[in-house]
Structures are given as C-alpha cells and as structure tokens.
Coordinates of C-alpha atoms and ligand atoms in Angstrom, one line a residue:
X1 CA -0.9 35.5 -21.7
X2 CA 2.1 35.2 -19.2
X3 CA 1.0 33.9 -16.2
X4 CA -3.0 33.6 -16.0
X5 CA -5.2 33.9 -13.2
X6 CA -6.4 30.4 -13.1
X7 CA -4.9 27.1 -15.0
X8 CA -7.5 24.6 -15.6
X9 CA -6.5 20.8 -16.3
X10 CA -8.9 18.9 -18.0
X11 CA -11.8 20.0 -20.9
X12 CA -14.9 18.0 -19.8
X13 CA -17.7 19.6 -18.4
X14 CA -16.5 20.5 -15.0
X15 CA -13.3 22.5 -16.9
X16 CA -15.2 24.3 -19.3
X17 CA -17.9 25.3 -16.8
X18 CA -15.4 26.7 -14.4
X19 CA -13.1 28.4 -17.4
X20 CA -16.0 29.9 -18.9
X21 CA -17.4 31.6 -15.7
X22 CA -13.8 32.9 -14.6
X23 CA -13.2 34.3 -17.9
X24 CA -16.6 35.5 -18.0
X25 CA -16.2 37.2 -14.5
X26 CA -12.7 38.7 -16.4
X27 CA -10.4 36.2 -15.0
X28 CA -7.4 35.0 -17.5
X29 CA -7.6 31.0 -18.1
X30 CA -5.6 28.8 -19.7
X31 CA -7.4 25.1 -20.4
X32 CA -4.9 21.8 -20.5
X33 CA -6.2 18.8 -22.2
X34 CA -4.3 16.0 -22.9
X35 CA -6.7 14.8 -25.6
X36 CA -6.8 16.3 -29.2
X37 CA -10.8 17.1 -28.7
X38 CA -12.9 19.1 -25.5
X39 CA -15.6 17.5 -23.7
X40 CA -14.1 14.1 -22.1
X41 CA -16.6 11.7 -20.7
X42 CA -19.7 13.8 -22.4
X43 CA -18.4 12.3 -26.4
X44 CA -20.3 12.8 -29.4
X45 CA -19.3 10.3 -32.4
X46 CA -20.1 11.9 -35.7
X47 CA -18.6 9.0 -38.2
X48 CA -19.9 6.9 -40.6
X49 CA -22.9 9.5 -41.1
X50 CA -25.0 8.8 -37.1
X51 CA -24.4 11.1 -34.3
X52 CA -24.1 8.9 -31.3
X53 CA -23.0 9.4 -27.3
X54 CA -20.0 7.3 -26.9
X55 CA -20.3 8.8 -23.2
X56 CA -23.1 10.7 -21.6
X57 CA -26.9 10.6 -23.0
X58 CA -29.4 11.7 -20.6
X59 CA -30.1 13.9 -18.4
X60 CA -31.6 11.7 -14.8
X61 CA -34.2 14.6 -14.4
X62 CA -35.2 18.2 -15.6
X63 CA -37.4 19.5 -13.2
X64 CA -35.4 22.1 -11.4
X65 CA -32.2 21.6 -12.8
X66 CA -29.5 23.9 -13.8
X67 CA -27.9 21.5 -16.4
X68 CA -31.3 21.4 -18.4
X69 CA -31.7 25.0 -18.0
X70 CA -28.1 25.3 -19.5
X71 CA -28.6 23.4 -22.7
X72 CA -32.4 25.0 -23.3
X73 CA -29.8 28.5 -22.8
X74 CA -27.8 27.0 -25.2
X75 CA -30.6 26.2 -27.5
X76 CA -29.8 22.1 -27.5
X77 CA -32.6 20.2 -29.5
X78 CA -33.9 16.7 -26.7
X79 CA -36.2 14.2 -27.0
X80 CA -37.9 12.9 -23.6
X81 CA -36.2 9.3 -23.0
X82 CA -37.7 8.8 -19.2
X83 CA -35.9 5.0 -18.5
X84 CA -32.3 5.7 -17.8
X85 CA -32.5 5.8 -14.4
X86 CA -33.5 2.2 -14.2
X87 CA -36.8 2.7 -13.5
X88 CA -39.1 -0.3 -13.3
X89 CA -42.7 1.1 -14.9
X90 CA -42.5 4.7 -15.8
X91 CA -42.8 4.3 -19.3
X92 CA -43.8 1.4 -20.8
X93 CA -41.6 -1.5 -20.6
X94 CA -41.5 -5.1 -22.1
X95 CA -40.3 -7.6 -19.6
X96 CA -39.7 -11.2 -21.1
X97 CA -39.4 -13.5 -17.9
X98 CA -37.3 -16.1 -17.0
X99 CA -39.2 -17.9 -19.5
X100 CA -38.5 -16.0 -22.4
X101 CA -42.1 -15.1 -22.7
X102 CA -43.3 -11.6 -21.9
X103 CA -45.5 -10.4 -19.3
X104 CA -48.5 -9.8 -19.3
X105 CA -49.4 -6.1 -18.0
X106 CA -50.8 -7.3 -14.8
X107 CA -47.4 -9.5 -14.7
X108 CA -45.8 -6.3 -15.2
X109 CA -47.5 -4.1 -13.1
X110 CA -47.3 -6.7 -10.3
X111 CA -43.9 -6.9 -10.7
X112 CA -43.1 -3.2 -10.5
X113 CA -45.3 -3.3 -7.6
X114 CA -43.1 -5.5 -5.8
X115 CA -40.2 -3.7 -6.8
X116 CA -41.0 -0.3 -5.5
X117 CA -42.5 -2.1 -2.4
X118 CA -39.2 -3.2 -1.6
X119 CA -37.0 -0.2 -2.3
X120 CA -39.6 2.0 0.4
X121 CA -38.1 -1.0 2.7
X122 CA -34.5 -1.0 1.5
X123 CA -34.4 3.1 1.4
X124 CA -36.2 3.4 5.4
X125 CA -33.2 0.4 6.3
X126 CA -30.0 1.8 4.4
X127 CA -31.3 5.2 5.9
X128 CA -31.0 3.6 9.7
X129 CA -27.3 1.9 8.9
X130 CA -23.7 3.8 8.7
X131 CA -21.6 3.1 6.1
X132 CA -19.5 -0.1 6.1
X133 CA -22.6 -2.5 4.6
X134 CA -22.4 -3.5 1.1
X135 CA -25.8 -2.6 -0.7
X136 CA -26.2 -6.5 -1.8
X137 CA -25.9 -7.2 2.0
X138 CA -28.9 -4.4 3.0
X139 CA -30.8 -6.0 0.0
X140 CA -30.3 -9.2 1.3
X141 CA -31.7 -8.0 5.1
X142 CA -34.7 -6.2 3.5
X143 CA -35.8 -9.5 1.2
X144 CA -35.8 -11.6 4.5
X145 CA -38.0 -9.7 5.8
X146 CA -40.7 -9.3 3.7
X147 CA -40.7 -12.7 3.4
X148 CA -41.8 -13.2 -0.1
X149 CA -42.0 -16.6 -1.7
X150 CA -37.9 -17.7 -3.2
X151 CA -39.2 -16.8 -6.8
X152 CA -40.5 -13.4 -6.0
X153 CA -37.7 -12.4 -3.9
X154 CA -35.5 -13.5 -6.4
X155 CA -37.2 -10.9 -9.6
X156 CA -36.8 -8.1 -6.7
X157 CA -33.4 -8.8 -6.0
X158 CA -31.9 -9.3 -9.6
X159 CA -33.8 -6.1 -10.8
X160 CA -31.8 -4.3 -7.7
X161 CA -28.6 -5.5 -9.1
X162 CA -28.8 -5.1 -12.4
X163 CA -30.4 -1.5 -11.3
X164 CA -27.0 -1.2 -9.3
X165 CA -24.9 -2.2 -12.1
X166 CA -26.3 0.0 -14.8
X167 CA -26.7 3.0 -12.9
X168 CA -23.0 2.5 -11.0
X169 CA -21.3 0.3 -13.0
X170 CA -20.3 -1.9 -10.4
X171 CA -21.3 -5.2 -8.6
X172 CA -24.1 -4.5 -5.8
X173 CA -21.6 -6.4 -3.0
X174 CA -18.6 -3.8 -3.8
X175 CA -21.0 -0.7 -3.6
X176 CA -21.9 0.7 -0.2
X177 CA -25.1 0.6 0.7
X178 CA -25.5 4.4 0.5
X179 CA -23.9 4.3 -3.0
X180 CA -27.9 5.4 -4.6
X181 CA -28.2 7.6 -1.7
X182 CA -28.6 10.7 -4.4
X183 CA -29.8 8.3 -7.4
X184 CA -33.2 10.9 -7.7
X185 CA -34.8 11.4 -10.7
X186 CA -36.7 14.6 -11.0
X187 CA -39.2 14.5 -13.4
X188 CA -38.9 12.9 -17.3
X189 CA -35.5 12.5 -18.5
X190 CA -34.0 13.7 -22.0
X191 CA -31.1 12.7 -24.4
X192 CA -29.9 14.7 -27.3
X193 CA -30.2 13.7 -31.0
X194 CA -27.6 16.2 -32.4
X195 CA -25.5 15.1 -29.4
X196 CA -24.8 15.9 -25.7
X197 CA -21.3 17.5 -27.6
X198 CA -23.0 20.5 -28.4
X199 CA -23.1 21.4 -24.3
X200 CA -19.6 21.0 -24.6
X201 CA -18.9 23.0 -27.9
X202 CA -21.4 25.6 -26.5
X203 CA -19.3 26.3 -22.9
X204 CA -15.8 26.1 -25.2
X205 CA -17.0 29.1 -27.3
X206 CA -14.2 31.9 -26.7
X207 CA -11.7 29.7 -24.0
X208 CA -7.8 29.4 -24.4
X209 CA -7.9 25.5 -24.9
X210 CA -4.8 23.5 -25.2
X211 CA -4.9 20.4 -26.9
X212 CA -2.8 17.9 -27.0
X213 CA -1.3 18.5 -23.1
X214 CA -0.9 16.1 -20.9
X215 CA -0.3 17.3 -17.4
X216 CA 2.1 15.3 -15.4
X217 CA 3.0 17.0 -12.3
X218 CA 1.4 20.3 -10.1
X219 CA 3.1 21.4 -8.2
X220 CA 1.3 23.9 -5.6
X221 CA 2.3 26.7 -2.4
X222 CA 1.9 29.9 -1.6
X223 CA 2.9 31.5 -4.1
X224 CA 0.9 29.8 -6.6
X225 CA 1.2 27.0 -9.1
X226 CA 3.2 25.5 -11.6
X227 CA 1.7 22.9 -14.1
X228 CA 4.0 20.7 -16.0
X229 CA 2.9 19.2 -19.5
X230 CA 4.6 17.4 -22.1
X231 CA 4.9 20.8 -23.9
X232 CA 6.1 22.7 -21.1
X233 CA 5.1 24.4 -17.9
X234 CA 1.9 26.8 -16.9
X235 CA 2.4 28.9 -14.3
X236 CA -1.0 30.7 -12.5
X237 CA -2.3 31.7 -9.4
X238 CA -4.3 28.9 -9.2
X239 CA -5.1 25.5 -10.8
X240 CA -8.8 23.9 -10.8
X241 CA -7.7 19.8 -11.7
X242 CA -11.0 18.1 -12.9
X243 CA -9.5 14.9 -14.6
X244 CA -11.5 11.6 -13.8
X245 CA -10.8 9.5 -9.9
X246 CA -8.8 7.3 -12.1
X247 CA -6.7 9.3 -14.0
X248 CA -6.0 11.0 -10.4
X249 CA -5.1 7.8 -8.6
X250 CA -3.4 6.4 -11.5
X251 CA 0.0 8.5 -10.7
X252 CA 0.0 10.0 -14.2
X253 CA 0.0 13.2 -12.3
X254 CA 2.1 14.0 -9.4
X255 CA 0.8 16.3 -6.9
X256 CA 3.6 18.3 -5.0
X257 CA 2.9 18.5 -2.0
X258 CA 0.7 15.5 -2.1
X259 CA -3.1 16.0 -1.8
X260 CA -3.6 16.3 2.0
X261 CA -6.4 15.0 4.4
X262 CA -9.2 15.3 4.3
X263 CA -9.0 14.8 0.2
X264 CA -6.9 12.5 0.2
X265 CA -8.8 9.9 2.1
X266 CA -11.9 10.8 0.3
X267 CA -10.4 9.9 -3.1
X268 CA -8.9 7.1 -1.9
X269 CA -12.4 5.7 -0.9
X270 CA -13.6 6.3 -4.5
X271 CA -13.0 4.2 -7.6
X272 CA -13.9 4.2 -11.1
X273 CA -16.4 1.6 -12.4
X274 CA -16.6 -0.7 -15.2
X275 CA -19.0 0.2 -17.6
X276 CA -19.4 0.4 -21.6
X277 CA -21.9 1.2 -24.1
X278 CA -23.2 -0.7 -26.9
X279 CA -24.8 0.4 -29.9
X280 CA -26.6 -1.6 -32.3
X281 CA -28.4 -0.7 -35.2
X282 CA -30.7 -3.0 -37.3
X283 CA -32.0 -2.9 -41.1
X284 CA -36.1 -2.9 -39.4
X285 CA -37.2 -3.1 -36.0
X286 CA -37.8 -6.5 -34.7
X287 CA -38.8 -5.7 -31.2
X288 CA -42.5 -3.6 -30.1
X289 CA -43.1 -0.4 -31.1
X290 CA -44.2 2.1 -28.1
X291 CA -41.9 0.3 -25.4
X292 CA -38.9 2.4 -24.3
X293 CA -36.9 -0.5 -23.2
X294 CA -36.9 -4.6 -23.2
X295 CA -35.4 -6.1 -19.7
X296 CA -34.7 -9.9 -19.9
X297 CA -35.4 -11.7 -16.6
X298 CA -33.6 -15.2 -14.5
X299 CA -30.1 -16.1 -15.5
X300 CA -30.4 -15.8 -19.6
X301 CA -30.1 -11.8 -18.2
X302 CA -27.4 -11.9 -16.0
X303 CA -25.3 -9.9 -18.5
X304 CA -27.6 -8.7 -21.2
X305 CA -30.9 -8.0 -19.6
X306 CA -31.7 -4.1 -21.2
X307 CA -32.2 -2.8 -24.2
X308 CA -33.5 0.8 -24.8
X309 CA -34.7 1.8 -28.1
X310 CA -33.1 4.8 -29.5
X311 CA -35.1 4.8 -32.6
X312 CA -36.9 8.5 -31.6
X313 CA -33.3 10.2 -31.9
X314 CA -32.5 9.7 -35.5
X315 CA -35.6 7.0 -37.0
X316 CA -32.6 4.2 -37.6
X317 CA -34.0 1.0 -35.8
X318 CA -31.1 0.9 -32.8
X319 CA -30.7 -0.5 -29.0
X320 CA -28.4 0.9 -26.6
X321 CA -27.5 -2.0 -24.0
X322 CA -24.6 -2.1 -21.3
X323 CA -22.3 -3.6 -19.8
X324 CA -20.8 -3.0 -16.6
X325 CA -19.3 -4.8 -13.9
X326 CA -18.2 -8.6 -14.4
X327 CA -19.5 -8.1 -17.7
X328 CA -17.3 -5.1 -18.7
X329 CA -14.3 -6.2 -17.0
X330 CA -15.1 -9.8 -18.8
X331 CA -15.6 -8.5 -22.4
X332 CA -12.8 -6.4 -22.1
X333 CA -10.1 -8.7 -24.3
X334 CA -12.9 -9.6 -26.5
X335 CA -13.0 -8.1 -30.1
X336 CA -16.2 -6.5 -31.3
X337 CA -17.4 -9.8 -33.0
X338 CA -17.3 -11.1 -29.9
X339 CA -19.2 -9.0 -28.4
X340 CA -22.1 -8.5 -30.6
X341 CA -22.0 -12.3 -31.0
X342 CA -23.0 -12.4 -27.2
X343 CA -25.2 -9.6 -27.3
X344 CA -27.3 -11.1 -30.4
X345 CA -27.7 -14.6 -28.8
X346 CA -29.7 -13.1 -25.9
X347 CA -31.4 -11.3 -28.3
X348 CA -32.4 -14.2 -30.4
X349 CA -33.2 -16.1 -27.2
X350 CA -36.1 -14.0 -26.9
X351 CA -36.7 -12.5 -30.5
X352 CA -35.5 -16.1 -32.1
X353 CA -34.7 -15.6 -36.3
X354 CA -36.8 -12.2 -36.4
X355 CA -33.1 -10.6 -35.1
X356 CA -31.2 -9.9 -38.1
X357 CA -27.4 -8.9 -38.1
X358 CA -26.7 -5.4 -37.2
X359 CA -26.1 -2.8 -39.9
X360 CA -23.8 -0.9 -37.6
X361 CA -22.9 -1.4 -34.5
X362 CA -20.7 0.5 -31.4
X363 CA -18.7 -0.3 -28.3
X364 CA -17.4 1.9 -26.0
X365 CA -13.8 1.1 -23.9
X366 CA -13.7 3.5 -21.2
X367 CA -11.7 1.0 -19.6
X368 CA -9.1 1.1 -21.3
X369 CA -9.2 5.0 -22.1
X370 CA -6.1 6.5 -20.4
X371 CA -7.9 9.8 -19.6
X372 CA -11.0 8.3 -18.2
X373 CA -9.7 4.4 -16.7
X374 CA -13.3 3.6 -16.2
X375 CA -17.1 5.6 -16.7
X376 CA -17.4 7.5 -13.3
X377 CA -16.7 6.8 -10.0
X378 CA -18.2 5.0 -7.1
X379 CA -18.5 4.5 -3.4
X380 CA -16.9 1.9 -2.4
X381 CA -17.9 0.2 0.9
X382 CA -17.0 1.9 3.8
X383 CA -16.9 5.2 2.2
X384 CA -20.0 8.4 3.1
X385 CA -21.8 10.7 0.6
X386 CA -20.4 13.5 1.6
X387 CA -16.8 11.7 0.6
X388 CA -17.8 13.5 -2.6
X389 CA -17.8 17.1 -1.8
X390 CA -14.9 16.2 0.5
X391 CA -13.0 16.0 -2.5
X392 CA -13.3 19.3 -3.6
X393 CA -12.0 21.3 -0.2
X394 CA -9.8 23.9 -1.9
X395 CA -6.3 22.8 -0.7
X396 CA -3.7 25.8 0.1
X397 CA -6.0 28.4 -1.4
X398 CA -4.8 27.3 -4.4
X399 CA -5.3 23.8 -6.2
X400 CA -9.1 23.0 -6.4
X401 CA -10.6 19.6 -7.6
X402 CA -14.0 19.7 -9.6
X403 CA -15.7 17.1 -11.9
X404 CA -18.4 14.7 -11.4
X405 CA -16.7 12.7 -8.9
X406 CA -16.3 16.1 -6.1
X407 CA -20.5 16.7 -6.2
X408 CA -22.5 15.0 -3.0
X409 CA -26.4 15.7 -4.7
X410 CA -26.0 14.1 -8.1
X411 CA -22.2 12.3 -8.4
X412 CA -21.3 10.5 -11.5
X413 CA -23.7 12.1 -13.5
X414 CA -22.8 15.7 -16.6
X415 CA -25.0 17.9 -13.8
X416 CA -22.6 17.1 -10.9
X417 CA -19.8 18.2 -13.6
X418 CA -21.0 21.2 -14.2
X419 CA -22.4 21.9 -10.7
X420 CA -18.8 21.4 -9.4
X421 CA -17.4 23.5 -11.8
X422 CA -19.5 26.2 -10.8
X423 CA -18.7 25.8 -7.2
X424 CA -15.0 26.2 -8.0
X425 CA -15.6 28.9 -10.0
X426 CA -17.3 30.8 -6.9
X427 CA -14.9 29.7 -4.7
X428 CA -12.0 31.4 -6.7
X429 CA -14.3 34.8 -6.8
X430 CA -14.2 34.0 -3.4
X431 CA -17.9 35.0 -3.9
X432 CA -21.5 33.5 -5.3
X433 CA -22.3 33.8 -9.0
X434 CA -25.1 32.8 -10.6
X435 CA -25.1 29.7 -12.8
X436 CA -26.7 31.3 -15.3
X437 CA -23.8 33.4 -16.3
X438 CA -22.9 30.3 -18.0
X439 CA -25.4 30.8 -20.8
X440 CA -27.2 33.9 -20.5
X441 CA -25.6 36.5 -23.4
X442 CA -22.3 38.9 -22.3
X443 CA -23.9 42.9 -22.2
Ligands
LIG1 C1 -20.3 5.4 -20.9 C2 -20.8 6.6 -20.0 C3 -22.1 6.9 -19.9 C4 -22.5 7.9 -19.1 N1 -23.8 8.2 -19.0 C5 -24.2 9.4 -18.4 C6 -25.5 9.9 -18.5 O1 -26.4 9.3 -19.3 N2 -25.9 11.0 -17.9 C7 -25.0 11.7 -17.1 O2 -25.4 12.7 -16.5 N3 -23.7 11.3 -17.0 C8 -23.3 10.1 -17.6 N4 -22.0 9.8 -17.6 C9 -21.1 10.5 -16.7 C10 -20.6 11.8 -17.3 O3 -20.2 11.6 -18.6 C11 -19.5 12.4 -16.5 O4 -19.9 12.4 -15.1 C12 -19.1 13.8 -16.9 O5 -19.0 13.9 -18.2 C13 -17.7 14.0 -16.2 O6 -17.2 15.3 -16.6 P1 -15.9 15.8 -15.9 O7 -15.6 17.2 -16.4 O8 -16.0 15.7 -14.4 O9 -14.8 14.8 -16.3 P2 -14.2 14.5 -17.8 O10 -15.3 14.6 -18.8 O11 -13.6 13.1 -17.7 O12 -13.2 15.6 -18.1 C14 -11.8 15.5 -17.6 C15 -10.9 15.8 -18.7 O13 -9.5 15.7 -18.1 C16 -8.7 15.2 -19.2 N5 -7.5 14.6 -18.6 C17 -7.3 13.5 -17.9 N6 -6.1 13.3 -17.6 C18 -5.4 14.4 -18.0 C19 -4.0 14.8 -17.9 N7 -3.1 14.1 -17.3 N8 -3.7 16.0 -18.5 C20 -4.6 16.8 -19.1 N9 -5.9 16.4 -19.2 C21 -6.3 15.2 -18.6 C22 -9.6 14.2 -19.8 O14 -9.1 13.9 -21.1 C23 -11.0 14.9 -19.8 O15 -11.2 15.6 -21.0 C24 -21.6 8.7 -18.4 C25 -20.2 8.5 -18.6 C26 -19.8 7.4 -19.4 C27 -18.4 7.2 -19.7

C-alpha cells in the first residue's frame, strides 16, 4: 500500500474501531503502534497460567449499550460484576466501620441511605453551579446543609471521595465538580473471564497493524498528512491520533501546525490520573462468601478501603483493590513487597491472622507507562463536559483525535473509546454508519 486513505496512530480501542470500520467501508488503513502488542489501556495478562485485566475490566452498564452489544457480536464470555461503579448497596456489600467491626444490615442499609440522600442533594447543587468549583468544595456545601450530626457527615463525605478517587483516579479537591457529570450506570455491570483482550483481538482481525512504531511528529495541511515514526514516514490523506491525553501533552509527538483552538484549550484542561490495580490472590478465601466487595470505613481506609472479590471469574480466591490519587502517586517508588505489605496490614486490621500471604499477586504502573502516563483522563477544575467532545473537532479536514478522552456521554471509560472511534470513522465517510458494522459478518 503506497499512500493509504487513512493513517491511524495508536491500537487501543478507539484505533481499531475506527480502522476496522474504514477498511470495512473499503477505505485503505495503515495502524501505528509504538508498542509490540494491540489493545493499549484494555490489557489482558496471560502469564504464570491466570488471565487477568492489567487495564480495563467492566463494562459501567449494559442496558442500551453499543460496547456490550459489540462483545455479545463478538461472542465474548462475561460474568455480571454490578460494583464497579462505586455503588454503595446494589449488591451486597460488607462494610467494616471505623471500628473494624462490620455493619450490621440495618447499619448498612442506613448508611447507603444516607449516601444516596446526599448525592440527590449534591447532583440538584453541582447541576445549579458553572464550572470553576472543585467537587470536594460542592460536597462540602451540600453536607452543611443537611446538617447531619459530624460523624454522619463524615461516612457521607469519605464514601464521596473515595467514590471520586476510584472512579477518577484523582483527589475530589483537583476534580471539578461536574467531573461525575456522565458517571451513569445503566443497568448490571460485567467483566470478562477470558479477558476484555479478546474485544481487542476481535476488532484487529484483518487490519494493517504496525508494531513496534512510535510516532513522533504529524505533520498536517491541505494536502494531507505525513506521519513520522522511528521506522520511517506514513503518508495518507488523513490521520485519526487516538494516543492517551498524556502521551499527547507529553511532547513525544509534535503536531505541525500545532493543534489549534478550540482543541487545544480543551486538552489543555484535561489530565491523566493516577491510578493502579492490584491483584491479590490467596491459597482459601478468608473473607464472606456472597459479598461482591469489602469497603473499610474512618482513617484505617484512607488508602485501602475496597476490595472486590474476583473469585466468580476463574474460582482462585482473589481481590482486586486500587489505588489512585495520593496513594498511587505515593506507592509509585515502592517495590511490590512494599506494596502488598501495606495492602495486607489493612487487611489484617480487619481480617487479623485468618489473612494469609498471597499466592500471587499483581500491580499495575500506568504511571510510569510511556504510552499511557497515567489510567484515563480527568476534568480538571475549571474545565466543562463538553471539553471532551471538543477534543475531537476534526482540525483541517484532516487530523482527527478519538479515544476515551474525546467522548462527552461516557469519558474515561472502553465505550467512550469505541464510541469515538466510531464517530471518526463517520466523520471521514463524511456520512453515518451504523455501529454495528463493527461486528455484524462482511456479505
Ligand atoms: C487501570 C485501568 C482501569 C480501567 N478500568 C476501566 C474499566 O473497568 N472500564 C472501562 O470502561 N474503562 C476502564 N479503563 C479505561 C479504558 O481502559 C480506556 O478508556 C480505553 O481502553 C482507552 O482506549 P483508547 O483507544 O482511547 O486509548 P489506548 O488504549 O491508550 O490506545 C492508544 C494507543 O496509542 C499508543 N500510543 C501512545 N503513544 C504513541 C506513539 N507516540 N506512537 C504510536 N502509538 C502510540 C498506545 O500504546 C496505545 O496502544 C481503565 C483503564 C486503566 C488503565
């Protein structure tokens, strides 16, 4: 192939989706990817024997969703896992309080309560402010005036921030307030026991991928592009860039011209969090069957307060906790003993001797990935929803962005990846197509 129709720089989600409907609606494609495997943020670790999501696991929400309709099209196995989105009672959930001792269901249930009573508050008050307001500060103004007693205001408000930080991966005081403006869940969520991977091995199937390039300068006009990688240049008519925020404001690539307003500003109002995974797998189950998750409330959870049990996907007793904001940026220099040292002492604070050593364990260090420089991006304060699909203003006719970052209704998330690649993908038609060309069989 000389010069193809469309270059493509990046082979996550968002660049597969878009390469696989162009070439599917007879467009040439060439895929760049500076790693030496496809799929990016959405990771599937096959070693040592397990199968687990180094990045992506669930999908927030099946009811009317594309992305689920595109792995059932694909024929991906799931398991319902409903608690990733940080819900506080929709499955059933053992808190252990400050305390250390668990609650009681009508502890629970009171709790919850309380928590959903406030976030009708906080949703009605964020919906009445601009930008500009940190979401701690609009928690803060909705807790004073409910006027709850200090100790019940104070469950509320570390539930919203540890809600904040695992669904954002940032600290609630550097997130604008309308930062969960799209955090919906529709309906039960699901994760993948042979791995999310297979969405991306699925969408790959036939593509011209390039592995192994890493794109360093675009440069874009009229009469096209030309994309420069450490193993030459691509020519096309037009390029679709879908590498992380980070990656883009890093400088690894230079744009030529430079991106102009209004995507500039938008990505310059958008950062990439600080957020890992860890895996831990135990030799018997030491925590209560038929709970999805374990949250650990007052200070002993300011890091390690959640724990969902992955023990459905594969029958190997494991947790999946997080880390994210101070936490991740904090662990960062710390080995792995380290780590799981910390990890297993809040454990044993509530569990005491009944929590063995691990069998297996894994951390993730999407901080440090130079692809990636972070988990997915976030609004910083002062920046608007619609920042997001700012981002992806075709620019020239000829240079598109896509990827989870460029997708208003669901950022951050393997359906606002897809979604955006699907837009860009239209867009270069220059008309609609539906989404389920993606999967559905060629005639
Ligand atoms: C730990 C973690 C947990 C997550 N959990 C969930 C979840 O449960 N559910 C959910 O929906 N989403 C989740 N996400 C987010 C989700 O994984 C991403 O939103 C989505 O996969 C992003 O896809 P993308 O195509 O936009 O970007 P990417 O997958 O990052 O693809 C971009 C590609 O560009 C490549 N690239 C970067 N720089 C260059 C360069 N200079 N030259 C060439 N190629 C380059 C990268 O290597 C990468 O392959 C999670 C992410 C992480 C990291």
């Amino acid at each position: 192939m000389s010069r193809p129709d469309a270059v493509v720089v990046g082979a996550g989600i968002a660049g597969l989706t878009v390469a696989r409907l162009l070439s599917r609606h007879g467009r040439s494609v060439v895929v760049l990817e500076a790693r030496d495997r496809i799929g990016g943020r959405v990771h599937t670790d096959r070693s040592d024997g397990t199968i687990t999501d180094l990045g992506a696991s669930w999908i927030h929400g099946i009811d009317d969703a594309p992305l689920f309709d595109a792995v059932r099209g694909f024929g991906m196995r799931s398991v319902e896992f409903t608690v990733g989105s940080y819900q506080p009672d929709s499955r059933p959930i053992a808190y252990y309080g400050p305390d250390g001792r668990r609650l009681d269901d009508a502890g629970a249930a009171a709790f919850a309560a309380d928590v959903r009573d406030c976030d009708a508050h906080l949703s009605r008050r964020i919906a009445d402010i601009g930008s500009g307001t940190s979401y701690a500060a609009a928690v803060e103004e909705t807790l004073g005036a409910v006027g709850w007693s200090a100790e019940r205001a104070e469950r509320v408000r570390e539930f919203l921030h540890h809600r904040t930080e695992e669904q954002y991966g940032v600290d609630a005081r550097d997130l604008d307030a309308h930062g969960l403006d799209d955090d919906e869940t529709l309906g039960d969520e699901v994760i993948f026991p042979d791995g999310y991977g297979v969405l991306a091995d699925s969408l790959a199937v036939g593509l011209d991928i390039r592995l192994g390039h890493f794109v360093s300068r675009i440069e874009w006009g009229a009469d096209g592009v030309a994309v420069h990688t450490d193993r030459g240049v691509v020519g096309g008519a037009v390029t679709v860039v879908t590498v992380p925020v980070g990656a883009l404001k890093s400088g690894a690539i230079v744009i030529e011209p430079p991106l102009p307003e209004p995507v500039a500003g938008a990505l310059g109002r958008l950062e990439m969090n600080d957020f890992e995974k860890i895996f831990l797998r135990f030799p018997e189950k030491f925590w209560d069957d038929d709970v999805y998750a374990i949250r650990r409330q007052g200070p002993a959870g300011a890091w390690w307060h959640s724990w969902y049990d992955l023990t459905a996907l594969h029958g190997t007793p494991t947790v999946l906790t997080f880390a994210a904001a101070d936490c991740a940026r904090t662990i960062r220099g710390w080995d792995d003993a380290r780590i799981v040292g910390s990890v297993l002492d809040a454990l044993r604070d509530i569990y005491g001797d009944a929590v063995a050593d691990p069998t297996q364990v894994q951390i993730t260090r999407w901080q440090d990935d130079p692809f990636a420089l972070g988990s997915y991006a976030y609004m910083t304060v002062g920046s608007t929803t619609a920042d997001h699909d700012v981002l992806a203003t075709p620019v020239g006719g000829v240079l598109h962005l896509a990827g989870e970052a460029t997708w208003t209704d669901d950022p951050a998330t393997v359906t606002a990846a897809l979604m955006s690649g699907h837009r860009a993908a239209c867009s270069i038609l220059g008309r609609d197509i539906p989404i389920e060309d993606l999967w559905t069989p060629t005639q």
